[in-house]
Coordinates of C-alpha atoms and ligand atoms in Angstrom, one line a residue:
M3 CA -2.4 49.1 29.0
G4 CA -0.6 50.7 31.7
R5 CA 2.4 52.5 31.8
W6 CA 4.3 50.3 35.1
V7 CA 2.7 47.1 32.9
W8 CA 3.9 47.5 29.4
G9 CA 7.7 49.2 31.6
A10 CA 8.0 45.9 32.4
I11 CA 7.7 44.5 28.9
R12 CA 10.4 47.1 27.9
R13 CA 12.7 45.6 30.7
S14 CA 12.0 42.2 30.3
L15 CA 13.1 41.6 26.6
R16 CA 16.3 40.7 25.3
P17 CA 16.5 40.0 21.6
S18 CA 16.0 36.3 21.1
G19 CA 15.3 35.5 24.7
L20 CA 12.7 33.9 26.3
V21 CA 9.7 36.4 28.7
L22 CA 9.1 34.9 31.6
V23 CA 6.4 36.1 33.6
Y24 CA 5.3 35.4 36.8
D25 CA 3.8 36.9 40.7
P26 CA 4.1 35.1 44.2
G27 CA 1.3 35.2 44.8
Y28 CA 0.6 32.4 41.5
A29 CA 1.1 30.1 43.9
V30 CA -1.8 28.5 45.8
R31 CA -2.1 25.5 48.7
V32 CA -5.4 23.9 47.6
G33 CA -6.8 21.8 51.3
T34 CA -6.1 18.1 51.3
S35 CA -4.8 18.2 46.9
P36 CA -1.4 17.0 45.3
I37 CA -0.8 20.6 44.3
D38 CA 2.6 21.5 44.6
P39 CA 2.3 25.2 45.4
L40 CA 6.9 26.3 45.2
R41 CA 6.2 24.2 41.6
A42 CA 7.0 27.9 39.9
E43 CA 8.8 29.1 42.5
M44 CA 12.0 25.8 42.2
V45 CA 11.4 26.3 37.7
L46 CA 12.0 29.9 38.1
A47 CA 14.8 29.2 41.0
F48 CA 16.8 26.0 38.3
L49 CA 16.7 29.0 35.1
V50 CA 18.1 32.1 37.0
D51 CA 20.6 29.1 38.9
Q52 CA 21.5 28.4 35.6
G53 CA 22.1 31.8 34.8
L54 CA 18.8 31.6 31.2
V55 CA 16.7 34.3 32.9
R56 CA 18.0 37.5 35.8
R57 CA 15.0 37.7 37.9
R58 CA 15.2 41.8 36.3
D59 CA 14.2 39.7 33.1
M60 CA 10.5 38.6 34.1
A61 CA 7.4 40.5 34.5
R62 CA 5.1 41.0 36.6
P63 CA 1.4 40.6 35.9
L64 CA -1.0 42.2 37.5
A65 CA -4.5 40.5 38.1
A66 CA -7.4 39.8 34.9
S67 CA -9.5 42.9 34.9
L68 CA -13.1 41.6 35.2
R69 CA -14.0 43.8 31.8
N70 CA -11.4 40.7 30.6
I71 CA -12.7 37.9 33.3
R72 CA -16.3 39.2 31.7
R73 CA -15.3 38.6 28.4
V74 CA -15.9 34.6 28.4
H75 CA -17.6 34.3 32.2
T76 CA -20.9 35.0 33.3
D77 CA -21.5 38.1 35.9
R78 CA -23.4 35.6 37.6
Y79 CA -21.1 32.3 38.0
L80 CA -18.2 35.5 39.2
E81 CA -21.7 36.7 41.5
S82 CA -20.9 33.0 42.7
L83 CA -17.4 32.4 43.3
E84 CA -18.4 34.6 46.2
R85 CA -19.6 31.2 48.3
R86 CA -17.3 29.7 49.6
E87 CA -19.5 26.0 48.6
V88 CA -19.1 26.5 45.0
L89 CA -15.1 26.3 45.6
E90 CA -15.1 23.9 47.4
Q91 CA -17.3 21.8 44.9
I92 CA -14.5 22.7 41.9
V93 CA -11.7 21.4 43.7
G94 CA -13.3 19.0 45.3
T95 CA -11.8 19.5 48.4
P96 CA -12.8 21.3 51.9
L97 CA -11.8 24.6 51.9
T98 CA -11.4 27.8 54.6
D99 CA -12.4 30.6 53.8
A100 CA -8.9 31.5 53.5
E101 CA -8.0 29.0 51.5
A102 CA -11.7 30.1 49.2
E103 CA -10.3 33.6 48.8
G104 CA -7.2 32.5 48.1
L105 CA -8.1 30.8 45.9
V106 CA -10.0 33.3 43.5
Q107 CA -7.3 35.8 43.4
S108 CA -4.1 33.1 42.6
Q109 CA -5.6 31.9 40.3
R110 CA -6.4 35.5 38.6
L111 CA -2.8 36.9 39.2
A112 CA -2.3 33.8 36.8
A113 CA -5.2 34.2 34.5
G114 CA -3.2 38.1 34.7
G115 CA -0.3 36.7 33.8
T116 CA -1.7 34.7 30.7
V117 CA -3.4 38.1 29.7
L118 CA 0.0 39.5 29.8
A119 CA 2.2 36.1 29.0
S120 CA -0.2 36.7 25.2
A121 CA 0.1 40.3 24.6
I122 CA 3.9 39.9 24.6
A123 CA 4.3 36.9 22.4
A124 CA 1.8 38.8 19.4
R125 CA 3.7 41.8 20.4
T126 CA 7.4 41.0 19.6
G127 CA 6.8 37.6 18.0
Q128 CA 8.5 35.7 20.5
V129 CA 7.5 33.0 23.0
A130 CA 6.1 34.1 26.4
V131 CA 6.4 31.7 29.7
N132 CA 3.4 31.8 32.2
L133 CA 4.9 30.6 34.7
G134 CA 1.2 29.2 35.7
G135 CA -1.7 29.5 34.9
G136 CA -3.6 26.4 32.2
F137 CA -7.2 26.1 34.1
H138 CA -8.5 24.9 31.3
H139 CA -12.0 23.3 32.5
A140 CA -13.9 26.5 33.4
A141 CA -16.7 26.7 30.8
S142 CA -18.0 30.5 30.5
N143 CA -20.5 28.9 34.0
R144 CA -19.0 26.7 35.7
G145 CA -15.6 25.2 36.9
M146 CA -14.3 22.5 37.7
G147 CA -11.0 20.6 38.1
F148 CA -9.1 23.2 40.4
C149 CA -10.2 26.0 37.6
A150 CA -12.1 28.4 38.5
L151 CA -11.2 31.3 35.7
N152 CA -10.0 30.5 32.6
D153 CA -7.2 31.9 31.9
I154 CA -6.4 30.7 28.1
G155 CA -9.9 31.8 26.9
I156 CA -9.9 35.0 28.9
A157 CA -6.3 36.0 27.0
I158 CA -7.7 35.3 23.6
A159 CA -10.9 36.9 24.6
R160 CA -8.4 40.0 25.1
L161 CA -6.4 39.1 21.8
R162 CA -9.6 39.5 19.9
A163 CA -10.8 43.1 21.5
R164 CA -7.5 44.0 20.8
G165 CA -8.1 43.3 17.1
F166 CA -6.0 40.6 16.7
S167 CA -7.8 38.8 14.0
A168 CA -5.7 35.9 12.0
P169 CA -6.4 32.2 14.1
I170 CA -5.1 30.7 16.5
L171 CA -4.3 27.3 18.2
V172 CA -4.5 25.7 21.7
V173 CA -2.6 22.9 21.9
D174 CA -3.7 21.6 25.6
L175 CA -1.4 18.3 26.3
D176 CA -2.4 18.8 29.7
I177 CA -3.4 15.1 30.5
H178 CA -6.9 16.3 31.4
D179 CA -9.3 17.3 28.8
G180 CA -9.1 21.6 28.0
N181 CA -13.0 20.4 27.5
G182 CA -13.5 24.3 29.6
T183 CA -12.1 26.0 26.8
R184 CA -13.4 24.3 23.4
L185 CA -16.2 24.9 25.8
L186 CA -16.4 28.7 25.3
F187 CA -15.2 29.0 21.5
E188 CA -17.5 25.9 20.6
E189 CA -19.4 28.3 17.5
D190 CA -16.2 30.1 17.0
P191 CA -15.0 28.4 13.7
S192 CA -11.5 30.7 14.9
V193 CA -10.1 29.2 17.2
H194 CA -9.0 25.8 17.3
T195 CA -8.5 23.4 20.4
F196 CA -6.3 21.3 20.2
T197 CA -6.0 18.4 22.9
I198 CA -4.5 15.0 23.8
H199 CA -6.0 13.7 27.1
N200 CA -7.1 10.3 28.9
Q201 CA -10.7 10.6 28.9
D202 CA -13.0 13.4 27.4
W203 CA -14.2 15.2 29.7
S204 CA -17.3 16.7 27.7
P205 CA -19.0 15.5 24.3
S206 CA -17.4 17.6 21.5
E207 CA -19.2 20.0 18.9
A208 CA -17.6 22.1 18.2
A209 CA -17.1 23.8 14.9
S210 CA -12.9 23.9 15.2
A211 CA -11.1 21.3 17.5
T212 CA -9.3 17.5 17.9
V213 CA -10.2 15.7 20.7
M214 CA -7.5 12.4 21.0
P215 CA -8.5 10.6 23.8
L216 CA -5.9 8.0 24.4
G217 CA -7.7 5.7 27.5
T218 CA -5.3 5.0 30.6
A219 CA -1.7 3.3 30.2
V220 CA -0.5 5.2 27.8
S221 CA 3.0 5.4 26.9
D222 CA 5.6 7.2 25.0
A223 CA 5.8 5.1 21.6
T224 CA 1.6 6.0 22.0
Y225 CA 2.0 9.7 23.0
L226 CA 4.5 10.2 20.9
T227 CA 3.4 9.0 17.5
A228 CA -0.1 10.5 18.1
L229 CA 0.6 14.3 18.8
R230 CA 3.1 13.7 15.5
T231 CA 0.9 12.5 12.9
A232 CA -2.1 14.8 14.4
L233 CA -0.9 18.3 14.8
P234 CA 1.7 18.6 12.1
E235 CA -2.2 17.9 9.5
V236 CA -3.9 20.9 12.2
M237 CA -1.3 23.0 12.1
G238 CA -1.2 22.9 8.0
R239 CA -5.1 23.5 7.7
I240 CA -5.8 26.1 10.1
R241 CA -1.8 28.2 9.7
P242 CA -2.3 29.7 13.0
G243 CA -1.8 33.2 13.6
F244 CA -0.7 32.5 17.5
V245 CA -0.4 29.5 19.0
I246 CA -0.8 29.1 22.9
Y247 CA 0.5 26.0 24.8
V248 CA -0.7 24.4 27.8
A249 CA 2.2 22.1 28.8
G250 CA 0.1 20.3 31.2
A251 CA 2.7 17.5 33.0
D252 CA 0.7 15.5 34.8
P253 CA 1.5 12.6 32.1
A254 CA 4.4 11.8 33.5
T255 CA 4.6 8.4 35.2
D256 CA 5.4 9.5 38.6
D257 CA 2.4 11.9 38.5
M258 CA 0.2 11.3 41.5
L259 CA -3.2 12.2 39.6
G260 CA -2.7 11.6 36.3
D261 CA -2.8 8.1 34.9
W262 CA -0.1 7.6 32.0
N263 CA 4.0 6.3 32.1
I264 CA 4.6 9.1 29.8
T265 CA 9.3 9.0 31.0
A266 CA 10.8 12.1 30.6
A267 CA 12.9 11.5 27.5
G268 CA 8.9 11.7 25.8
M269 CA 7.4 14.6 28.1
L270 CA 11.3 16.8 27.1
A271 CA 10.5 15.2 23.0
R272 CA 6.7 15.8 24.1
D273 CA 7.5 19.6 24.4
Q274 CA 10.9 19.7 21.6
F275 CA 8.0 19.0 18.6
V276 CA 5.3 21.5 19.6
V277 CA 8.0 23.7 19.8
E278 CA 9.8 23.5 16.7
Q279 CA 5.9 22.7 14.9
V280 CA 5.4 26.8 15.6
R281 CA 8.7 28.1 15.5
R282 CA 10.2 26.4 12.6
K283 CA 12.9 28.5 10.8
G284 CA 10.8 30.7 8.7
A285 CA 7.4 30.8 9.9
E286 CA 7.7 32.2 14.1
I287 CA 4.8 31.5 15.7
P288 CA 4.0 34.1 18.6
L289 CA 4.1 31.3 21.4
T290 CA 2.8 31.6 24.9
I291 CA 3.5 28.7 27.5
V292 CA 1.1 27.4 30.8
L293 CA 1.6 25.7 33.0
G294 CA -1.8 23.5 33.9
G295 CA -1.4 20.3 35.0
G296 CA 0.6 18.4 37.0
Y297 CA 1.0 17.0 40.8
G298 CA 3.2 15.8 43.2
G299 CA 7.0 17.1 44.9
N300 CA 8.9 16.5 40.5
A301 CA 6.1 18.2 38.4
W302 CA 8.5 21.3 37.8
R303 CA 11.1 19.2 37.2
Y304 CA 9.2 18.3 33.7
T305 CA 9.0 21.6 33.6
A306 CA 12.8 22.9 34.4
R307 CA 13.6 20.8 32.0
F308 CA 11.4 22.2 29.1
L309 CA 12.4 25.4 29.2
G310 CA 15.3 25.4 30.3
W311 CA 15.7 23.9 26.9
L312 CA 13.7 25.8 25.5
A313 CA 16.2 29.6 27.4
L314 CA 19.6 27.5 26.2
G315 CA 18.9 25.4 23.6
R316 CA 20.7 22.8 24.8
V317 CA 18.8 20.0 28.4
V318 CA 20.0 20.7 31.6
E319 CA 19.3 18.1 33.9
P320 CA 17.5 20.0 36.8
P321 CA 19.5 19.6 40.6
T322 CA 17.6 17.1 43.5
N323 CA 14.9 18.3 45.1
A324 CA 16.5 18.6 48.2
E325 CA 19.4 20.9 46.2
M326 CA 17.1 23.3 44.5
L327 CA 14.8 24.3 47.9
L328 CA 17.8 24.8 49.3
R329 CA 19.1 27.4 46.7
R330 CA 15.9 28.4 46.5
A331 CA 15.9 29.3 50.1
E332 CA 20.0 31.0 49.2
E333 CA 17.9 32.8 46.9
L334 CA 14.7 33.7 48.6
H335 CA 16.6 34.9 51.6
R336 CA 18.9 37.7 49.4
L337 CA 16.0 38.7 48.1
L338 CA 14.3 39.3 51.7
R339 CA 18.3 40.8 53.2
E340 CA 19.1 43.1 49.7
G341 CA 14.9 44.2 49.9
A342 CA 15.1 45.7 53.4
R343 CA 17.7 47.9 52.2
R344 CA 16.4 48.5 48.7
L345 CA 13.0 47.8 47.0
P346 CA 12.5 50.7 44.5
P347 CA 8.9 51.1 44.9
A348 CA 7.3 50.3 41.8
S349 CA 10.2 47.2 41.0
D350 CA 9.1 44.6 38.6
W351 CA 10.6 42.3 41.2
A352 CA 10.1 42.2 44.8
F353 CA 9.7 40.2 47.1
T354 CA 7.6 41.8 50.0
P355 CA 6.6 40.6 53.8
E356 CA 3.1 40.3 52.3
D357 CA 4.4 37.5 49.2
V358 CA 6.3 35.8 52.0
A359 CA 3.4 35.5 54.7
A360 CA 1.3 34.7 52.0
F361 CA 4.0 31.4 51.5
M362 CA 3.0 30.3 55.4
P363 CA 1.0 28.6 56.1
G364 CA -1.7 29.3 59.1
A365 CA -1.8 33.3 57.4
A366 CA -4.8 34.6 59.3
A367 CA -8.6 35.1 57.5
P368 CA -9.1 37.2 55.7
R369 CA -11.8 39.8 56.6
R370 CA -14.4 40.1 54.4
L371 CA -15.9 43.8 53.8
L372 CA -19.8 44.7 55.8
G373 CA -18.8 41.1 56.6
R374 CA -19.1 39.6 53.0
Y375 CA -17.6 41.0 50.5
T376 CA -13.9 39.8 49.4
S377 CA -11.8 42.8 47.3
Q378 CA -12.8 41.1 43.6
G379 CA -17.2 41.3 44.8
I380 CA -16.8 44.2 45.6
E381 CA -15.0 45.3 41.9
L382 CA -17.7 42.9 40.1
L383 CA -20.3 45.3 40.8
L384 CA -18.7 48.8 40.3
E385 CA -18.0 47.0 36.5
R386 CA -21.5 45.6 36.4
L387 CA -22.8 49.4 37.7
G388 CA -20.5 50.7 35.2
V389 CA -18.6 53.1 37.9
L390 CA -15.3 51.2 36.5
G391 CA -16.3 51.6 33.1
Q392 CA -16.7 55.5 34.0
V393 CA -13.8 55.5 36.1
R394 CA -11.8 54.4 32.8
A395 CA -14.0 56.2 30.6
L396 CA -12.6 60.1 32.8
G397 CA -8.8 58.6 31.3
F398 CA -8.5 56.1 34.6
S399 CA -7.4 53.3 32.6
L400 CA -6.4 51.1 35.6
P401 CA -9.5 51.6 38.7
T402 CA -7.9 49.5 41.6
L403 CA -9.4 48.8 44.7
E404 CA -8.6 48.8 48.2
L405 CA -10.1 47.5 51.0
D406 CA -8.7 48.5 54.0
F407 CA -9.4 46.3 57.9
H408 CA -7.6 49.0 60.8
L409 CA -10.2 51.1 61.6
P410 CA -12.2 50.1 64.5
D411 CA -15.2 50.5 63.3
S412 CA -15.9 51.2 60.9
D413 CA -14.2 49.1 56.8
C414 CA -13.4 51.6 54.2
V415 CA -12.5 51.4 50.5
R416 CA -10.6 52.5 47.8
L417 CA -10.7 53.7 44.5
Y418 CA -7.5 54.6 42.9
G419 CA -7.6 54.6 38.8
D420 CA -4.0 53.8 39.1
A421 CA -2.2 50.9 39.9
A422 CA 0.5 52.1 42.2
K423 CA -2.2 53.4 44.2
T424 CA -1.1 57.0 43.5
E425 CA -4.1 58.6 42.7
L426 CA -7.4 58.5 45.2
L427 CA -10.9 58.5 43.3
M428 CA -12.5 56.8 45.8
E429 CA -12.5 56.7 49.9
V430 CA -15.7 55.5 51.1
R431 CA -15.8 54.2 54.7
F432 CA -19.3 52.6 56.6
R433 CA -20.3 49.9 58.6
R434 CA -23.3 47.9 59.2
D435 CA -25.0 49.6 62.4
Q436 CA -28.2 48.7 64.2
S437 CA -27.8 51.0 66.9
R438 CA -29.2 53.8 65.4
L439 CA -32.6 52.8 64.6
P440 CA -35.0 50.0 66.4
G441 CA -35.1 47.0 64.9
M442 CA -33.5 47.5 62.0
E443 CA -30.3 47.5 60.4
V444 CA -28.9 50.0 58.3
L445 CA -25.7 51.0 56.5
Y446 CA -24.5 53.6 58.3
L447 CA -22.1 55.9 55.9
E448 CA -19.2 57.8 57.5
W449 CA -17.4 59.1 55.5
L450 CA -17.5 59.6 51.1
L451 CA -14.8 61.5 48.7
L452 CA -15.1 61.6 45.4
Q453 CA -13.0 63.4 43.7
N454 CA -11.0 64.1 40.7
P455 CA -7.1 64.0 41.1
R456 CA -5.9 65.8 38.1
R457 CA -8.3 68.4 38.1
E458 CA -7.8 71.0 40.8
F459 CA -10.3 74.4 40.9
S460 CA -10.2 76.6 38.4
R461 CA -9.8 80.7 40.2
G462 CA -13.4 81.7 42.2
Q463 CA -14.5 77.6 41.8
Q464 CA -16.2 77.1 44.6
S465 CA -14.6 74.4 46.6
I466 CA -17.0 72.2 49.2
P467 CA -15.2 72.2 52.3
G468 CA -12.2 69.8 53.1
Q469 CA -12.5 68.9 48.9
K470 CA -8.4 69.7 47.7
H471 CA -9.5 67.9 43.8
P472 CA -13.2 68.8 41.9
G473 CA -15.4 66.4 41.8
L474 CA -15.5 63.4 39.8
G475 CA -19.0 63.2 38.7
L476 CA -20.3 60.3 40.1
L477 CA -22.5 60.8 42.9
R478 CA -25.0 59.2 41.6
D479 CA -23.4 55.5 39.9
V480 CA -21.4 55.9 44.4
T481 CA -24.6 56.2 45.4
A482 CA -26.6 54.1 43.7
W483 CA -23.7 51.3 44.6
L484 CA -24.3 51.7 48.2
V485 CA -28.1 51.3 47.5
V486 CA -27.1 48.3 45.7
L487 CA -25.3 47.4 48.7
C488 CA -27.9 47.2 51.2
G489 CA -30.7 45.4 49.1
E490 CA -28.2 42.4 48.6
L491 CA -26.8 42.2 52.1
G492 CA -30.4 43.1 53.1
L493 CA -31.0 45.5 55.4
D494 CA -33.6 48.8 55.7
G495 CA -31.3 51.1 53.8
L496 CA -28.7 54.6 54.3
M497 CA -28.2 56.4 56.0
Y498 CA -25.5 59.9 56.6
V499 CA -25.1 63.1 58.9
P500 CA -25.3 65.7 56.7
A501 CA -22.3 68.1 56.9
G502 CA -24.3 70.8 55.2
Y503 CA -27.3 71.5 53.2
F504 CA -25.5 70.2 49.3
V505 CA -24.8 66.4 50.4
A506 CA -28.6 67.0 52.5
T507 CA -30.2 67.3 48.8
F508 CA -29.2 64.5 47.1
G509 CA -32.5 62.0 46.5
S510 CA -33.2 61.1 51.2
R511 CA -35.3 62.6 53.9
F512 CA -34.3 63.2 57.5
I513 CA -35.9 60.3 60.3
D514 CA -37.1 63.3 62.1
P515 CA -40.3 64.4 60.2
V516 CA -39.8 67.8 62.1
R517 CA -36.4 67.7 60.9
Q518 CA -36.9 67.6 57.2
A519 CA -39.7 69.8 56.9
Q520 CA -36.5 72.3 58.1
L521 CA -34.7 70.9 54.2
E522 CA -38.3 71.7 52.8
A523 CA -38.2 75.3 53.8
M524 CA -34.6 75.7 53.7
R525 CA -35.7 74.8 49.8
R526 CA -38.0 77.2 49.8
A527 CA -36.8 80.3 51.2
L528 CA -33.5 79.7 49.0
A529 CA -35.4 78.3 45.8
G530 CA -33.7 79.8 42.4
L531 CA -29.8 79.4 43.6
R532 CA -27.6 77.5 43.5
L533 CA -26.6 74.6 45.2
V534 CA -23.2 76.0 45.4
E535 CA -24.4 79.4 46.3
A536 CA -27.2 78.0 48.2
S537 CA -25.1 75.9 50.2
R538 CA -22.7 78.9 51.2
A539 CA -25.5 80.8 52.5
V540 CA -26.2 78.4 54.4
E541 CA -22.8 77.9 55.3
E542 CA -23.5 82.1 56.0
R543 CA -25.8 81.4 58.1
R544 CA -27.8 83.7 56.4
V545 CA -31.1 81.7 56.2
V546 CA -32.7 83.0 58.3
D547 CA -36.4 82.4 60.4
A548 CA -39.2 84.8 58.5
A549 CA -40.6 85.6 62.1
T550 CA -38.4 86.3 64.2
G551 CA -35.6 87.2 61.8
A552 CA -33.5 84.7 64.2
T553 CA -30.6 83.2 62.5
V554 CA -31.9 79.4 60.4
P555 CA -28.3 77.2 61.7
W556 CA -27.2 73.7 60.3
E557 CA -28.0 71.5 62.6
P558 CA -27.1 67.4 61.8
A559 CA -29.1 64.6 62.2
P560 CA -29.0 61.1 60.5
M561 CA -31.1 60.9 56.9
V562 CA -31.8 57.6 55.5
I563 CA -32.3 56.7 51.8
P564 CA -34.6 53.3 52.2
V565 CA -34.0 50.7 50.4
S566 CA -36.7 48.2 52.5
P567 CA -40.5 48.9 53.2
R568 CA -40.4 49.3 56.5
L569 CA -37.8 51.4 56.3
R570 CA -40.2 53.5 54.0
E571 CA -42.6 53.4 55.3
R572 CA -41.6 54.9 57.8
V573 CA -39.9 57.8 56.2
E574 CA -42.5 58.1 53.9
G575 CA -45.5 56.9 54.8
P576 CA -48.2 58.7 55.5
E577 CA -48.4 59.2 59.2
Y578 CA -44.7 60.6 58.6
E579 CA -46.3 62.9 55.9
A580 CA -48.7 63.7 59.0
A581 CA -45.8 65.4 60.9
L582 CA -43.8 66.5 57.9
E583 CA -47.3 69.3 56.5
A584 CA -48.0 70.3 60.3
A585 CA -44.6 71.2 61.1
L586 CA -44.5 72.6 57.9
S587 CA -46.9 74.5 58.9
S588 CA -45.7 76.3 60.6
L589 CA -42.4 77.1 59.4
S590 CA -41.6 80.4 56.7
Y591 CA -37.3 81.3 56.6
R592 CA -36.1 83.3 53.6
L593 CA -32.5 84.9 53.7
R594 CA -31.6 88.1 55.4
L595 CA -31.5 90.6 53.8
P596 CA -28.1 92.6 53.2
S597 CA -28.9 95.6 55.1
E598 CA -29.9 93.6 58.9
T599 CA -27.1 92.9 61.4
N600 CA -26.6 89.0 62.5
A601 CA -28.4 87.7 64.8
D602 CA -26.0 85.8 66.0
A603 CA -23.1 88.2 66.2
Ligands
ZN21 ZN1 -4.4 18.0 34.6

């Protein structure tokens, strides 16, 4: 984990305090669903207002890395999340493209929150609350019921990857069945999923699970009796070393989706019972709490009451919605005013204009890279191709992508080695192009930079013009990525205009066979030289025509790496080969001898 994140954790810890994890990016509107995008904000505003937490005591997560997400979800499923209709099925309501993309991003961020909260709880033995998450219906190869990414499973898988081996208990008291989590750990007896809900969503043959469907119209007495009977027995049997509590607020009587009659007192008694079981004196088990479901404008009040009690040890009644909205607006306004003057660059908690814009309805639909990819789509591809793994192996532990749509004609992707985006590793500018090859469409590569910013050129080491740092050693992998993009987009191939000899040597062909013949004649003349030396010889115009002694200059012309059969035919077919052979037979180059003068000079 990066320095920045651990710094945030350290700063957020207070003796016996409650650790809260949150990011404004959790807030999301989902079509016409009764999800209150301000739920967590209201809880937070209440806790801040009561003096129970200070904004600077909070930890702000990074979006869960695909490395962690892929520990529980399949690539095929993650790819399918690029499609709006898949997300519409998951939430059961029509979505705009912007909403679909926002949904995945917000759940990924919230999953990062559950990962971070679990890391804090495991490390400190404290109670850490993620003011989001609880997407318990998502299984490895499908999402459902508003849940695209199972943050609980992702956090558990990451704890396991970090060597945490004690039994883990998930106490899921959302009114809906935590079936996705149960399926994820169906064959893992070391993770027990305990869920009390209205009805089962999936059958269970899990190795270690408690599944208690209570039906409809459940009252406080039935609910609390079930919990007080079953949970202590499971705790005693499992002896968990870590607990994740999904404190869904949707069993509450006024919930807009739930069909139970649990009172505010019943909800609080439930939450208190779970915490008292887990945090019993002398056996304080690390506890992570995630919000889970809770629908309509009152859902936040149950969570606020619970967390207020957790932080303070006594119950404080949250104010009315109207009053709280006003306080929240004042707080936001104050932060924005301060923010305009001074916001520390890596603040744990800072509203930016983008954060605020995210709350505004009608934000413009996000653009997609090459008309197809979200940032996550591109990142998934780089992760699958092993590029990000190699970047991590080079010591850049938090590779971070940035898509830039500010250029008029092309899209730009930057890859940084760090979350703060100070270490630029790769910059690619490209576009889809139909103008350069009649009847075909290519991925036109305008610019490609690959560098290792932590290394400097050593004395005498030759650098390529314009490059400040030595390369990353990933050209081949990045080229492979570009070729894969062509394939996925149905493009004919990758095209670029090499600025110099060395760029023309990584396995592609000039469209013009005569130009290709010149390159091959050059290659013969430069045989025996190292690539850097050969490249320098061309740059210094030391390659001459063997017959006339005239300098052979480097002339930029378009090259392609063909992907489609028709472009392959175009630059590798018999017609091209014949033209190439013919041109080559009349060409012979050699290196100018030191004694010869430069004919151009
Ligand atoms: Zn629910």
